[in-house]
Tab-separated table of C-alpha atoms in Angstrom:
chain	number	residue	atom	x	y	z
A	1203	MET	CA	177.274	282.205	36.554
A	1204	LYS	CA	177.401	279.028	38.624
A	1205	ALA	CA	178.852	275.868	37.137
A	1206	LEU	CA	177.098	272.544	37.208
A	1207	LYS	CA	179.033	269.315	37.230
A	1208	GLY	CA	178.159	265.674	37.216
A	1209	SER	CA	176.799	263.048	34.935
A	1210	GLU	CA	173.148	263.490	35.883
A	1211	PRO	CA	170.934	265.367	33.425
A	1212	ILE	CA	171.017	269.096	34.112
A	1213	TYR	CA	167.320	269.419	34.962
A	1214	ILE	CA	167.717	266.836	37.726
A	1215	GLN	CA	170.709	268.760	39.083
A	1216	ILE	CA	168.588	271.921	39.014
A	1217	GLY	CA	165.800	270.104	40.880
A	1218	ASN	CA	168.261	268.927	43.545
A	1219	TRP	CA	169.789	272.375	43.893
A	1220	LEU	CA	166.351	273.950	44.366
A	1221	GLU	CA	165.438	271.360	46.997
A	1222	ASN	CA	168.607	272.206	48.903
A	1223	GLU	CA	167.822	275.909	48.696
A	1224	ILE	CA	164.496	275.192	50.388
A	1225	LEU	CA	165.868	272.671	52.911
A	1226	SER	CA	168.625	275.038	53.987
A	1227	GLY	CA	166.152	277.893	54.438
A	1228	ARG	CA	167.489	280.194	51.755
A	1229	VAL	CA	164.040	280.098	50.183
A	1230	ASN	CA	161.145	279.783	52.604
A	1231	PRO	CA	157.637	278.334	52.336
A	1232	ARG	CA	155.131	280.741	50.746
A	1233	GLU	CA	157.981	282.713	49.159
A	1234	LYS	CA	158.475	283.060	45.435
A	1235	ILE	CA	161.060	280.656	44.005
A	1236	TYR	CA	163.576	281.509	41.280
A	1237	SER	CA	161.910	281.883	37.904
A	1238	GLN	CA	162.846	279.750	34.939
A	1239	TYR	CA	164.697	282.725	33.423
A	1240	LYS	CA	166.529	283.570	36.643
A	1241	LEU	CA	167.744	279.958	36.890
A	1242	SER	CA	168.692	280.043	33.264
A	1243	GLU	CA	170.890	283.068	33.984
A	1244	ILE	CA	172.364	281.777	37.250
A	1245	PHE	CA	173.513	278.507	35.701
A	1246	GLY	CA	173.872	279.489	32.054
A	1247	ILE	CA	171.409	276.859	30.964
A	1248	ASN	CA	168.532	276.752	28.522
A	1249	PRO	CA	165.258	278.129	29.986
A	1250	ALA	CA	163.372	274.992	28.926
A	1251	THR	CA	165.811	272.873	30.938
A	1252	ALA	CA	165.374	275.180	33.943
A	1253	LEU	CA	161.604	274.801	33.670
A	1254	LYS	CA	161.943	271.008	33.648
A	1255	GLY	CA	163.896	271.274	36.900
A	1256	LEU	CA	161.186	273.466	38.467
A	1257	ASN	CA	158.488	271.093	37.291
A	1258	LEU	CA	160.121	268.231	39.194
A	1259	LEU	CA	159.269	270.189	42.351
A	1260	VAL	CA	155.769	271.015	41.098
A	1261	ASP	CA	155.106	267.290	40.580
A	1262	LYS	CA	156.071	266.586	44.194
A	1263	GLY	CA	153.895	269.390	45.528
A	1264	ILE	CA	156.900	271.317	46.847
A	1265	VAL	CA	156.270	274.231	44.537
A	1266	TYR	CA	153.006	275.484	43.050
A	1267	LYS	CA	152.097	277.830	40.229
A	1268	LYS	CA	150.165	281.029	40.788
A	1269	ARG	CA	148.729	282.104	37.497
A	1270	GLY	CA	150.474	285.213	36.232
A	1271	LEU	CA	152.637	285.530	39.337
A	1272	GLY	CA	155.120	282.717	38.988
A	1273	MET	CA	155.985	279.768	41.204
A	1274	PHE	CA	155.881	279.674	44.997
A	1275	VAL	CA	157.133	277.294	47.675
A	1276	SER	CA	154.170	275.471	49.199
A	1277	HIS	CA	153.524	275.722	52.945
A	1278	ASP	CA	154.366	272.083	53.694
A	1279	ALA	CA	157.368	271.941	51.351
A	1280	LEU	CA	159.748	271.208	54.218
A	1281	ASN	CA	157.711	268.238	55.442
A	1282	ILE	CA	157.544	266.737	51.972
A	1283	LEU	CA	161.254	267.258	51.434
A	1284	LYS	CA	162.356	265.924	54.814
A	1285	LYS	CA	160.238	262.843	54.378
A	1286	GLU	CA	161.556	262.229	50.905
A	1287	HIS	CA	165.172	262.824	51.800
A	1288	LYS	CA	164.860	260.551	54.817
A	1289	ASN	CA	163.417	257.814	52.645
A	1290	GLU	CA	165.765	258.152	49.711
A	1291	VAL	CA	168.904	260.138	50.375
A	1292	LEU	CA	169.529	258.912	53.903
A	1293	THR	CA	168.659	255.281	53.159
A	1294	GLU	CA	170.966	255.390	50.164
A	1295	GLN	CA	173.844	256.758	52.231
A	1296	ILE	CA	173.280	254.267	55.027
A	1297	ARG	CA	173.338	251.454	52.499
A	1298	GLY	CA	176.764	252.655	51.346
A	1299	LEU	CA	177.925	252.984	54.943
A	1300	VAL	CA	176.858	249.447	55.794
A	1301	ALA	CA	178.574	248.052	52.698
A	1302	GLU	CA	181.797	249.874	53.597
A	1303	ALA	CA	181.588	248.657	57.218
A	1304	LYS	CA	181.185	245.097	55.980
A	1305	LEU	CA	184.311	245.433	53.839
A	1306	LEU	CA	186.283	246.738	56.816
A	1307	ASP	CA	184.946	244.109	59.264
A	1308	VAL	CA	183.285	246.772	61.397
A	1309	SER	CA	180.640	245.140	63.595
A	1310	GLU	CA	177.071	246.367	63.957
A	1311	GLU	CA	177.710	247.601	67.513
A	1312	GLU	CA	180.866	249.401	66.452
A	1313	LEU	CA	179.089	251.138	63.548
A	1314	ILE	CA	176.211	252.240	65.783
A	1315	TYR	CA	178.718	253.530	68.324
A	1316	MET	CA	180.496	255.532	65.607
A	1317	LEU	CA	177.185	256.947	64.430
A	1318	LYS	CA	176.209	257.996	67.935
A	1319	LYS	CA	179.566	259.662	68.421
A	1320	GLU	CA	179.135	261.698	65.249
A	1321	MET	CA	175.560	262.583	66.197
A	1322	ARG	CA	176.752	263.898	69.566
A	1323	LYS	CA	179.495	265.961	67.884
A	1324	ALA	CA	176.948	267.494	65.536
A	1325	MET	CA	174.652	268.354	68.461
A	1326	GLN	CA	177.463	269.989	70.423
A	1327	HIS	CA	178.451	271.953	67.356
A	1328	GLN	CA	174.878	273.117	66.955
A	1329	THR	CA	174.501	274.237	70.586
A	1330	LYS	CA	177.839	276.007	70.386
A	1331	LYS	CA	176.700	277.848	67.296
A	1332	GLY	CA	173.467	278.724	69.096
A	1333	ASP	CA	175.471	280.123	72.059
A	1334	ASP	CA	177.606	282.204	69.726
A	1335	GLN	CA	174.542	283.763	68.243
A	1336	GLN	CA	173.221	284.800	71.660
B	849	MET	CA	158.465	277.544	11.054
B	850	ILE	CA	161.095	275.240	9.519
B	851	ARG	CA	160.003	272.083	7.763
B	852	CYS	CA	162.305	269.808	5.788
B	853	ASP	CA	160.581	267.162	3.746
B	854	GLU	CA	162.833	264.389	2.418
B	855	LEU	CA	165.369	267.107	1.623
B	856	THR	CA	168.042	265.752	-0.726
B	857	LYS	CA	170.973	267.581	-2.252
B	858	TYR	CA	173.635	266.327	-4.649
B	859	PHE	CA	176.733	268.230	-5.730
B	860	ASN	CA	178.021	266.804	-9.039
B	861	GLY	CA	176.804	263.363	-8.105
B	862	THR	CA	178.121	263.552	-4.526
B	863	ARG	CA	175.370	263.217	-1.952
B	864	ALA	CA	175.373	265.890	0.758
B	865	LEU	CA	171.809	265.467	2.047
B	866	ASP	CA	169.831	262.291	1.609
B	867	GLY	CA	166.157	262.441	2.547
B	868	CYS	CA	166.547	264.736	5.539
B	869	SER	CA	163.212	265.337	7.339
B	870	PHE	CA	162.377	267.290	10.489
B	871	GLU	CA	160.168	270.077	11.725
B	872	ILE	CA	160.699	272.903	14.226
B	873	SER	CA	157.781	275.144	15.115
B	874	GLU	CA	158.576	276.587	18.566
B	875	PRO	CA	161.368	278.862	19.812
B	876	THR	CA	164.379	276.702	20.554
B	877	LEU	CA	168.123	276.626	20.951
B	878	THR	CA	168.955	273.488	19.006
B	879	GLY	CA	172.434	272.077	18.499
B	880	VAL	CA	173.058	270.591	15.083
B	881	ILE	CA	175.725	267.941	15.377
B	882	GLY	CA	177.367	265.516	12.992
B	883	VAL	CA	180.841	264.533	11.819
B	884	ASN	CA	182.593	266.580	9.145
B	885	GLY	CA	180.780	266.017	5.865
B	886	ALA	CA	177.532	264.882	7.520
B	887	GLY	CA	175.618	267.635	5.696
B	888	LYS	CA	175.260	270.363	8.356
B	889	THR	CA	176.410	273.270	6.201
B	890	THR	CA	174.383	272.095	3.195
B	891	LEU	CA	171.342	271.845	5.466
B	892	PHE	CA	171.850	275.405	6.759
B	893	LYS	CA	172.345	276.793	3.255
B	894	SER	CA	169.200	275.000	2.069
B	895	ILE	CA	167.141	276.440	4.926
B	896	ALA	CA	168.513	279.907	4.130
B	897	GLY	CA	167.360	279.436	0.531
B	898	PHE	CA	170.854	279.565	-0.976
B	899	LEU	CA	170.644	276.083	-2.472
B	900	LYS	CA	168.002	274.473	-4.650
B	901	PRO	CA	167.098	271.013	-3.367
B	902	THR	CA	167.816	268.152	-5.772
B	903	LYS	CA	164.747	266.414	-4.335
B	904	GLY	CA	162.375	267.148	-1.468
B	905	GLU	CA	161.521	270.572	-0.015
B	906	VAL	CA	162.411	273.104	2.677
B	907	TYR	CA	159.628	275.355	3.947
B	908	ILE	CA	160.128	278.537	5.979
B	909	LEU	CA	156.887	280.042	7.330
B	910	ASP	CA	155.043	277.811	4.852
B	911	GLU	CA	156.995	279.277	1.916
B	912	GLN	CA	159.516	277.367	-0.157
B	913	ALA	CA	162.892	278.670	0.955
B	914	PHE	CA	164.839	278.705	-2.300
B	915	GLN	CA	165.403	282.244	-3.605
B	916	ASN	CA	162.421	283.547	-1.702
B	917	ILE	CA	162.630	287.097	-0.321
B	918	ILE	CA	160.224	286.385	2.565
B	919	ALA	CA	162.316	283.431	3.601
B	920	ALA	CA	165.519	285.454	3.212
B	921	GLN	CA	164.310	288.263	5.484
B	922	ASN	CA	163.284	285.794	8.158
B	923	VAL	CA	166.403	283.664	8.128
B	924	MET	CA	169.850	284.799	9.199
B	925	LEU	CA	172.696	282.456	8.337
B	926	THR	CA	176.249	283.011	9.432
B	927	GLU	CA	179.110	280.787	8.341
B	928	ASP	CA	182.843	280.799	7.852
B	929	GLY	CA	182.735	281.323	4.086
B	930	MET	CA	180.452	284.368	4.219
B	931	SER	CA	181.729	287.242	2.094
B	932	PHE	CA	181.273	290.930	2.837
B	933	TYR	CA	181.690	293.965	0.650
B	934	PRO	CA	185.494	294.376	0.711
B	935	THR	CA	185.745	298.161	1.066
B	936	ALA	CA	183.006	298.552	3.710
B	937	SER	CA	183.907	299.185	7.362
B	938	LEU	CA	182.300	297.166	10.155
B	939	HIS	CA	180.172	300.212	10.930
B	940	GLU	CA	178.896	300.350	7.349
B	941	LEU	CA	178.237	296.608	7.327
B	942	ILE	CA	176.087	296.944	10.450
B	943	GLY	CA	174.191	299.733	8.679
B	944	SER	CA	173.498	297.711	5.558
B	945	TYR	CA	172.393	294.636	7.521
B	946	SER	CA	170.040	296.775	9.596
B	947	ARG	CA	168.368	297.959	6.395
B	948	PHE	CA	167.757	294.406	5.200
B	949	TYR	CA	166.575	292.717	8.411
B	950	PRO	CA	163.404	294.392	9.714
B	951	ASN	CA	164.054	293.561	13.409
B	952	PHE	CA	167.773	294.433	13.380
B	953	ASP	CA	168.901	296.018	16.675
B	954	GLN	CA	171.573	298.463	15.609
B	955	SER	CA	172.410	299.774	19.073
B	956	LEU	CA	172.980	296.203	20.302
B	957	ALA	CA	175.324	295.538	17.371
B	958	ILE	CA	177.345	298.670	18.154
B	959	LYS	CA	177.483	297.924	21.887
B	960	LEU	CA	178.679	294.378	21.245
B	961	THR	CA	181.260	295.509	18.693
B	962	GLU	CA	182.705	297.833	21.338
B	963	TYR	CA	182.514	295.232	24.078
B	964	PHE	CA	184.491	292.704	22.046
B	965	ARG	CA	186.984	295.426	21.082
B	966	LEU	CA	186.406	295.315	17.349
B	967	GLU	CA	187.289	298.625	15.737
B	968	GLU	CA	184.296	299.915	13.799
B	969	LYS	CA	186.481	301.612	11.212
B	970	LYS	CA	188.228	298.391	10.272
B	971	LYS	CA	187.262	296.279	7.304
B	972	TYR	CA	186.089	292.704	7.780
B	973	ASN	CA	189.073	291.257	5.933
B	974	GLU	CA	191.477	293.057	8.249
B	975	LEU	CA	190.213	291.104	11.264
B	976	SER	CA	191.824	287.961	12.678
B	977	LYS	CA	190.022	284.641	12.259
B	978	GLY	CA	188.544	284.704	15.757
B	979	MET	CA	187.489	288.356	15.429
B	980	LYS	CA	185.780	287.601	12.118
B	981	SER	CA	183.747	284.887	13.856
B	982	THR	CA	182.878	287.282	16.676
B	983	PHE	CA	181.720	289.959	14.248
B	984	ARG	CA	179.610	287.488	12.255
B	985	LEU	CA	177.940	286.330	15.445
B	986	ILE	CA	177.228	289.929	16.481
B	987	LEU	CA	175.514	290.542	13.133
B	988	ALA	CA	173.600	287.276	13.358
B	989	LEU	CA	172.220	287.938	16.837
B	990	SER	CA	171.508	291.623	16.231
B	991	ALA	CA	169.452	290.704	13.151
B	992	ARG	CA	166.891	289.174	15.561
B	993	ALA	CA	165.618	287.079	12.674
B	994	PRO	CA	162.883	284.567	13.579
B	995	ILE	CA	165.203	281.834	12.313
B	996	THR	CA	168.893	282.209	13.122
B	997	LEU	CA	171.386	279.681	11.813
B	998	LEU	CA	174.869	279.732	13.329
B	999	ASP	CA	177.260	277.451	11.478
B	1000	GLU	CA	180.370	276.870	13.609
B	1001	PRO	CA	179.992	280.326	15.206
B	1002	THR	CA	183.128	280.021	17.325
B	1003	THR	CA	185.734	278.959	14.735
B	1004	GLY	CA	189.183	280.286	15.555
B	1005	MET	CA	188.228	281.725	18.951
B	1006	ASP	CA	190.175	281.136	22.112
B	1007	PRO	CA	188.310	279.288	24.895
B	1008	GLY	CA	187.671	282.402	26.993
B	1009	VAL	CA	185.934	284.302	24.199
B	1010	ARG	CA	184.111	281.139	23.145
B	1011	LYS	CA	182.607	280.788	26.606
B	1012	GLU	CA	181.548	284.419	26.613
B	1013	LEU	CA	179.914	284.117	23.221
B	1014	PHE	CA	177.951	281.029	24.230
B	1015	GLU	CA	176.728	283.053	27.207
B	1016	LEU	CA	175.817	285.891	24.844
B	1017	ILE	CA	173.790	283.543	22.624
B	1018	LEU	CA	171.847	282.318	25.666
B	1019	LYS	CA	171.195	285.820	27.007
B	1020	ASP	CA	169.990	287.045	23.640
B	1021	TYR	CA	167.738	284.008	23.292
B	1022	ILE	CA	166.181	284.656	26.716
B	1023	LYS	CA	165.585	288.276	25.667
B	1024	VAL	CA	164.070	287.370	22.309
B	1025	PRO	CA	163.106	283.686	22.119
B	1026	ARG	CA	163.267	282.474	18.513
B	1027	ILE	CA	164.485	279.512	16.513
B	1028	ILE	CA	168.259	279.356	16.810
B	1029	LEU	CA	170.197	276.453	15.310
B	1030	ILE	CA	173.893	276.141	16.197
B	1031	SER	CA	176.346	273.715	14.705
B	1032	SER	CA	179.545	273.379	16.667
B	1033	HIS	CA	182.304	270.913	17.373
B	1034	TYR	CA	182.222	271.972	20.992
B	1035	LEU	CA	179.083	270.118	22.020
B	1036	GLY	CA	180.349	269.681	25.582
B	1037	GLU	CA	180.769	273.432	25.990
B	1038	MET	CA	177.387	274.414	24.616
B	1039	GLU	CA	175.294	271.497	25.849
B	1040	GLU	CA	173.886	273.472	28.783
B	1041	LEU	CA	172.623	276.168	26.440
B	1042	LEU	CA	170.548	273.822	24.348
B	1043	ASP	CA	167.094	272.360	24.736
B	1044	SER	CA	167.291	270.056	21.725
B	1045	ILE	CA	169.792	268.325	19.490
B	1046	LEU	CA	169.430	267.565	15.796
B	1047	PHE	CA	171.840	264.803	14.952
B	1048	ILE	CA	172.761	264.575	11.258
B	1049	HIS	CA	174.555	261.534	9.913
B	1050	GLU	CA	175.309	260.740	6.279
B	1051	GLY	CA	172.822	263.344	5.077
B	1052	LYS	CA	169.933	262.075	7.201
B	1053	VAL	CA	168.443	262.963	10.577
B	1054	LEU	CA	169.630	260.173	12.856
B	1055	LYS	CA	167.966	261.566	15.978
B	1056	HIS	CA	166.095	264.780	16.822
B	1057	ASP	CA	165.183	265.028	20.485
B	1058	ASP	CA	165.479	266.824	23.825
B	1059	VAL	CA	168.955	267.234	25.266
B	1060	GLU	CA	167.831	265.077	28.223
B	1061	GLU	CA	167.106	262.202	25.885
B	1062	PHE	CA	170.651	262.430	24.507
B	1063	GLN	CA	171.974	262.568	28.068
B	1064	THR	CA	170.257	259.365	29.121
B	1065	PHE	CA	169.764	257.069	26.176
B	1066	LEU	CA	173.158	255.345	26.355
B	1067	THR	CA	174.585	253.710	29.477
B	1068	GLY	CA	178.036	252.354	30.222
B	1069	VAL	CA	178.001	248.976	31.991
B	1070	GLN	CA	181.169	247.842	33.676
B	1071	GLY	CA	182.026	244.625	35.469
B	1072	ALA	CA	183.782	241.265	35.381
B	1073	PRO	CA	184.486	240.153	31.770
B	1074	LYS	CA	182.504	236.896	32.062
B	1075	LEU	CA	179.393	238.666	33.303
B	1076	ILE	CA	179.662	241.432	30.716
B	1077	GLU	CA	180.145	238.922	27.908
B	1078	SER	CA	176.989	237.097	28.974
B	1079	LEU	CA	175.076	240.358	28.426
B	1080	GLU	CA	176.633	241.086	25.056
B	1081	ASP	CA	174.563	238.510	23.111
B	1082	LYS	CA	171.342	240.051	24.364
B	1083	LEU	CA	172.120	243.703	23.716
B	1084	GLN	CA	173.112	245.969	20.868
B	1085	ILE	CA	176.669	247.026	21.679
B	1086	TYR	CA	177.866	250.525	20.747
B	1087	ASP	CA	181.313	250.149	22.197
B	1088	CYS	CA	183.251	247.594	24.166
B	1089	LYS	CA	186.539	247.911	25.929
B	1090	ASP	CA	188.711	245.661	28.069
B	1091	PHE	CA	190.552	247.586	30.748
B	1092	GLY	CA	192.406	244.517	32.008
B	1093	ALA	CA	192.445	243.753	35.739
B	1094	GLY	CA	189.123	241.956	35.313
B	1095	ILE	CA	187.160	244.958	34.080
B	1096	ARG	CA	185.248	245.081	30.827
B	1097	ARG	CA	182.896	247.878	29.766
B	1098	ILE	CA	180.158	247.971	27.175
B	1099	ILE	CA	178.040	250.879	25.959
B	1100	VAL	CA	174.387	249.982	25.384
B	1101	GLU	CA	170.998	251.646	25.026
B	1102	SER	CA	169.451	252.342	28.419
B	1103	LYS	CA	166.027	251.058	27.370
B	1104	ASP	CA	167.516	247.764	26.107
B	1105	LEU	CA	169.251	247.327	29.434
B	1106	GLU	CA	166.024	248.004	31.348
B	1107	SER	CA	164.097	245.498	29.239
B	1108	LEU	CA	166.475	242.735	30.411
B	1109	SER	CA	165.158	243.275	33.979
B	1110	LEU	CA	168.347	241.986	35.558
B	1111	LYS	CA	168.157	240.448	39.014
B	1112	GLU	CA	169.255	242.568	41.931
B	1113	ASP	CA	172.380	240.537	42.706
B	1114	VAL	CA	173.521	240.890	39.067
B	1115	MET	CA	172.787	244.640	39.168
B	1116	ASN	CA	174.820	244.999	42.354
B	1117	SER	CA	177.903	243.414	40.824
B	1118	LEU	CA	177.828	245.848	37.897
B	1119	THR	CA	178.752	249.522	37.746
B	1120	PHE	CA	176.600	251.848	35.630
B	1121	LYS	CA	177.761	255.126	34.213
B	1122	GLY	CA	175.962	257.832	32.303
B	1123	VAL	CA	177.202	258.725	28.831
B	1124	SER	CA	177.422	262.426	27.946
B	1125	PRO	CA	175.811	263.562	24.672
B	1126	GLU	CA	179.286	264.309	23.365
B	1127	ASP	CA	180.433	260.741	24.008
B	1128	ALA	CA	177.127	259.334	22.753
B	1129	PHE	CA	177.750	261.207	19.523
B	1130	VAL	CA	181.179	259.554	19.199
B	1131	TYR	CA	179.787	256.068	19.839
B	1132	LEU	CA	176.952	256.537	17.372
B	1133	THR	CA	179.172	257.738	14.548
B	1134	LYS	CA	182.036	255.341	15.096
B	1135	ARG	CA	183.100	253.531	11.990
B	1136	LYS	CA	182.310	249.836	11.891
B	1137	GLY	CA	185.163	247.647	13.024
B	1138	GLY	CA	187.843	248.529	15.496
B	1139	GLY	CA	188.663	251.971	16.806
B	1140	ILE	CA	192.033	253.634	17.301
B	1141	ASP	CA	193.025	250.838	19.702
B	1142	GLU	CA	192.926	248.316	16.860
B	1143	LEU	CA	195.439	250.316	14.810
B	1144	TYR	CA	198.010	249.956	17.546
B	1145	HIS	CA	197.471	246.250	18.104
B	1146	SER	CA	198.397	244.976	14.639
């Protein structure tokens, strides 16, 4: 049983967890997603709460119901998710970053430079990982 | 399936339930919460048909619950004060319960008794407090009654067993969805199991809603004392605390806060925090006047 923590309502945490499962490729488009009862068992939560979490994804078009078969990840789930996360999650984090930079008297140029540096590191890391796999 | 209509119960002039009304018709795992003496046990006993209402009614499957055999066979109540035939072994008790409750799963009861290391040959009164609670819960779940009432099912258990039993309740509910009502002082521990909460206060239903509603309806607002005080006249305050160092916090209803439509610069200078159902319960039942802090200031 996995443990959930945080002050957000559980169904929202379930929704976020499911989105990450899809974004990280553990569940792929057109595949069946965890059922309400499976989620209920994984997290030790009420099945109705699990269903509310799944329905958050249904409302966004990330997941769709097949009558009698359960819920599936829609073919453009990744596009929807990436767009949404770019708009909300990333913007939110950048807002925090900018506020912190302001507090520390970090200039715009300096912040952009730091960002670029981190981006480059991430790229190198990725290529290295790619090499390892070959 | 369960309908309480202005249910009122007096014991020798003392009011235990006072116009309690609610209805549950779908399978649910509902937590029944309230301070000691709020009326939870009286409510459970009334639903089980053990008590005759002073006023109002309780209906089970459209039948009046009091001393009704149909109601009795469809409702399983377990509570601390339950008495069992003193000379019967646990094994014999399981047998006699399985004869009374038509859906009783005897093999489940035996498996669980073994799993929790309760000796079948022992008598109920020979068990420790925590083991008694475990055995009662095993009987209650194995009965598979359409309405299962668990009154403080984990009394006297250590935290490890408690966690396991909450997991057991959930698993059994997933297997056979039915109406299960649980009263417990450990709301925080069982919150994730529940879909609804029935909040009893002074013999009445104060709030009956989804768990999510209880998780979101109060908000903590924290900020500079002057700013917080300017909000206090406009809002109903459930709690208020000065932390010193220029921080004051109030607890308010989320919808009241939204209706103020504060400007963005005001919003940005405040910190908002969710209030857990367990804390919400404390704020809602707090006695009028000061809290513990006050006692130490005089």
